Coordinates of N, CA and C in Angstrom, one line a residue:
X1 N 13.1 10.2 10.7 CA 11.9 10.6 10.0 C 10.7 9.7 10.4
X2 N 9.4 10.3 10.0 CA 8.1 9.5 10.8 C 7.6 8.3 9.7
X3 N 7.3 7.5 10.4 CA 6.5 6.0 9.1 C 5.3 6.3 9.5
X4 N 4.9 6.1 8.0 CA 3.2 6.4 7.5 C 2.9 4.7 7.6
X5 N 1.5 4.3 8.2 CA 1.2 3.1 7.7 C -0.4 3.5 7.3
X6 N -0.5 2.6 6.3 CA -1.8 2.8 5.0 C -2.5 1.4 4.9
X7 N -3.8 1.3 5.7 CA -4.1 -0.2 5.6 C -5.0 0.3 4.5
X8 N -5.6 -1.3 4.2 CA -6.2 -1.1 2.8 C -6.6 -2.4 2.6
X9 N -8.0 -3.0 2.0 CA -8.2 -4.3 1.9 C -7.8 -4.8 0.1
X10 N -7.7 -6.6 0.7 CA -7.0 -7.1 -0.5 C -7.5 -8.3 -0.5
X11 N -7.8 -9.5 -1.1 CA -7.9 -10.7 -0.9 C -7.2 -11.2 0.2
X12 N -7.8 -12.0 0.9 CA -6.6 -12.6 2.0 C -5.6 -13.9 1.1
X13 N -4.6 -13.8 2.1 CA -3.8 -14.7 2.0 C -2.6 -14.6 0.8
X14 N -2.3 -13.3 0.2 CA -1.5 -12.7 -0.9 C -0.4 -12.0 -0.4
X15 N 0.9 -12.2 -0.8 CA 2.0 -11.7 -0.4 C 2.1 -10.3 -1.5
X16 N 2.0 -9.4 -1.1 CA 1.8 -7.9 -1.5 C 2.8 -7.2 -1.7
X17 N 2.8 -6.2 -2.6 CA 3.9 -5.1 -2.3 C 2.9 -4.0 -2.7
X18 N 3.3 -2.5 -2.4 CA 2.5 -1.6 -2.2 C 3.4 -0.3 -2.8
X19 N 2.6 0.1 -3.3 CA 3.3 1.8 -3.7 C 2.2 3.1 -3.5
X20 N 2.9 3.9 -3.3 CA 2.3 5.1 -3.5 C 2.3 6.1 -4.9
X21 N 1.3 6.7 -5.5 CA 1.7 7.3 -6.9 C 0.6 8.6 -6.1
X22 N 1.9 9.7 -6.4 CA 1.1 11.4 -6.3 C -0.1 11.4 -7.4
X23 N -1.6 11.7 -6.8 CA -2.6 11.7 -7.3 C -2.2 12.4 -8.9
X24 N -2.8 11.1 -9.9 CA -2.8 12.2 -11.3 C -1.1 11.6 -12.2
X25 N -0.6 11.0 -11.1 CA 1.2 10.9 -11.8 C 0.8 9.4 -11.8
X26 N 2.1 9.4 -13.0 CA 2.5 7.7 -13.0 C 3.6 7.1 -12.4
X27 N 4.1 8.3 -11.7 CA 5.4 7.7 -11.5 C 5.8 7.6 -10.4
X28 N 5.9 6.4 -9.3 CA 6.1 5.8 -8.3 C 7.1 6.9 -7.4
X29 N 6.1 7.2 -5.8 CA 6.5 8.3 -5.3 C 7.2 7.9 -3.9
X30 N 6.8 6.5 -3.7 CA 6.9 5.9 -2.4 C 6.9 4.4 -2.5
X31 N 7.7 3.4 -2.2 CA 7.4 1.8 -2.3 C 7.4 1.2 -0.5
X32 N 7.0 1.0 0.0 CA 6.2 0.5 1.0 C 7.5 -0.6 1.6
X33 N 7.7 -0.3 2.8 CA 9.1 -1.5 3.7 C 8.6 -2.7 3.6
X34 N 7.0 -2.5 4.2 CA 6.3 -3.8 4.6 C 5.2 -3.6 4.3
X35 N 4.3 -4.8 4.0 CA 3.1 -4.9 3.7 C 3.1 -6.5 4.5
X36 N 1.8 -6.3 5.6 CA 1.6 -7.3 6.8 C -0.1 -7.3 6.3
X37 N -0.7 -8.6 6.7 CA -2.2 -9.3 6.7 C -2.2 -8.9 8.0
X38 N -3.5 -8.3 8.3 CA -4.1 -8.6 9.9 C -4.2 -9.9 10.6
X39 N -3.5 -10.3 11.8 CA -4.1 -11.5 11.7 C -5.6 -11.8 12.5
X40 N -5.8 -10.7 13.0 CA -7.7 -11.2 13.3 C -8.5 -10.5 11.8
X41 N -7.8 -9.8 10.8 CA -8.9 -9.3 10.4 C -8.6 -9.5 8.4
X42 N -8.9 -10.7 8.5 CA -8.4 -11.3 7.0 C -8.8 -10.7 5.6
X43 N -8.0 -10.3 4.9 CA -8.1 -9.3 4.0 C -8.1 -8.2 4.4
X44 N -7.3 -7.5 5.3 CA -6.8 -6.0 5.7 C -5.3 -6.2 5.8
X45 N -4.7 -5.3 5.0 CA -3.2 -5.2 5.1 C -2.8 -4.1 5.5
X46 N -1.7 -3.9 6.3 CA -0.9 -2.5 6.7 C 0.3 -2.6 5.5
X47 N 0.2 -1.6 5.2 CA 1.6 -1.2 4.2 C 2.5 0.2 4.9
X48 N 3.7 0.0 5.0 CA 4.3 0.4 5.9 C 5.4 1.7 5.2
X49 N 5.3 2.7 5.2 CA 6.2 4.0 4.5 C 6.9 4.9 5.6
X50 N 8.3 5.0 4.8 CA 8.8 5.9 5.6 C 9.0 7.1 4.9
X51 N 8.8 8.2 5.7 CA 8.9 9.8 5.0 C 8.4 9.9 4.0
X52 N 7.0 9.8 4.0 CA 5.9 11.0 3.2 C 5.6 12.3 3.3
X53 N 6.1 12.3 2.2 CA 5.3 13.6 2.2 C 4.1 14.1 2.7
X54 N 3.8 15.7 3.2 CA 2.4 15.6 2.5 C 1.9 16.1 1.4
X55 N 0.7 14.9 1.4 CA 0.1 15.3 -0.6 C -1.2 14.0 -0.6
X56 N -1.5 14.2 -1.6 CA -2.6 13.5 -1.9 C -2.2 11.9 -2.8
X57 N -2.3 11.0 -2.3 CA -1.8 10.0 -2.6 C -3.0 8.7 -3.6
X58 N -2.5 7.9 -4.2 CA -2.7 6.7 -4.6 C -2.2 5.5 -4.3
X59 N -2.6 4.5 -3.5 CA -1.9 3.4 -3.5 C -2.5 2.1 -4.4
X60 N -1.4 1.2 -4.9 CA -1.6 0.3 -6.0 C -1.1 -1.2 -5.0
X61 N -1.4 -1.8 -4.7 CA -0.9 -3.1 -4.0 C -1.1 -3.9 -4.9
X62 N -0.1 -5.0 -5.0 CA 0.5 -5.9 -6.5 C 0.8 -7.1 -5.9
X63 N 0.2 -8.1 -6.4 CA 0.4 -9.5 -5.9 C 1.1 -10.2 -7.8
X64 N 2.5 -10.1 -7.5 CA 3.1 -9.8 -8.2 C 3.5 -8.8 -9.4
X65 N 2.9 -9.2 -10.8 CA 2.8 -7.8 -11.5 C 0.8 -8.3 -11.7
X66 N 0.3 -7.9 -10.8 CA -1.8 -8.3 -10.8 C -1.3 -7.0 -10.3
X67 N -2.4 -6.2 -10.1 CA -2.4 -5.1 -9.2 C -4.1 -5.9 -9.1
X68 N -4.2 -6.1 -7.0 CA -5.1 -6.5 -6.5 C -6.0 -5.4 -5.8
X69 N -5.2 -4.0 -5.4 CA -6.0 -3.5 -4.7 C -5.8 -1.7 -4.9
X70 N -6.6 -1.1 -5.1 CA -5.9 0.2 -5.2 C -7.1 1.3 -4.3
X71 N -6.0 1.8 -3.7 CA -6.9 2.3 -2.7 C -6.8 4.6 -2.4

């Protein structure tokens, strides 16, 4: 199956986790392998998914239970 990667900005320097929620739902559709910092480009993260669908998506990135970025 193909990996989706979804960058998205965040405060730098935060260890992240990342989900996807189907536009409009609450209920977590996709949780992300990896979430990586750029390292030339500080506060850009790649969040890394395998087998998405397609659809219209929400991502929520969480520096622990904060939700820092939603994109």
């Amino acid at each position: 199956m193909a990996t989706q990667t979804v960058e998205f900005q965040a405060p730098t320097g935060l260890t992240l986790t990342a989900k996807l929620f189907t536009a409009g739902d609450d209920t977590v559709a996709y949780t992300a392998s990896a979430v990586t910092e750029a390292t030339n480009r500080k506060g850009v993260y790649a969040a890394t998914f395998s087998s998405v669908a397609s659809n219209t998506y929400q991502l929520i990135a969480m520096d622990g239970t904060d939700a820092v970025a939603i994109w």
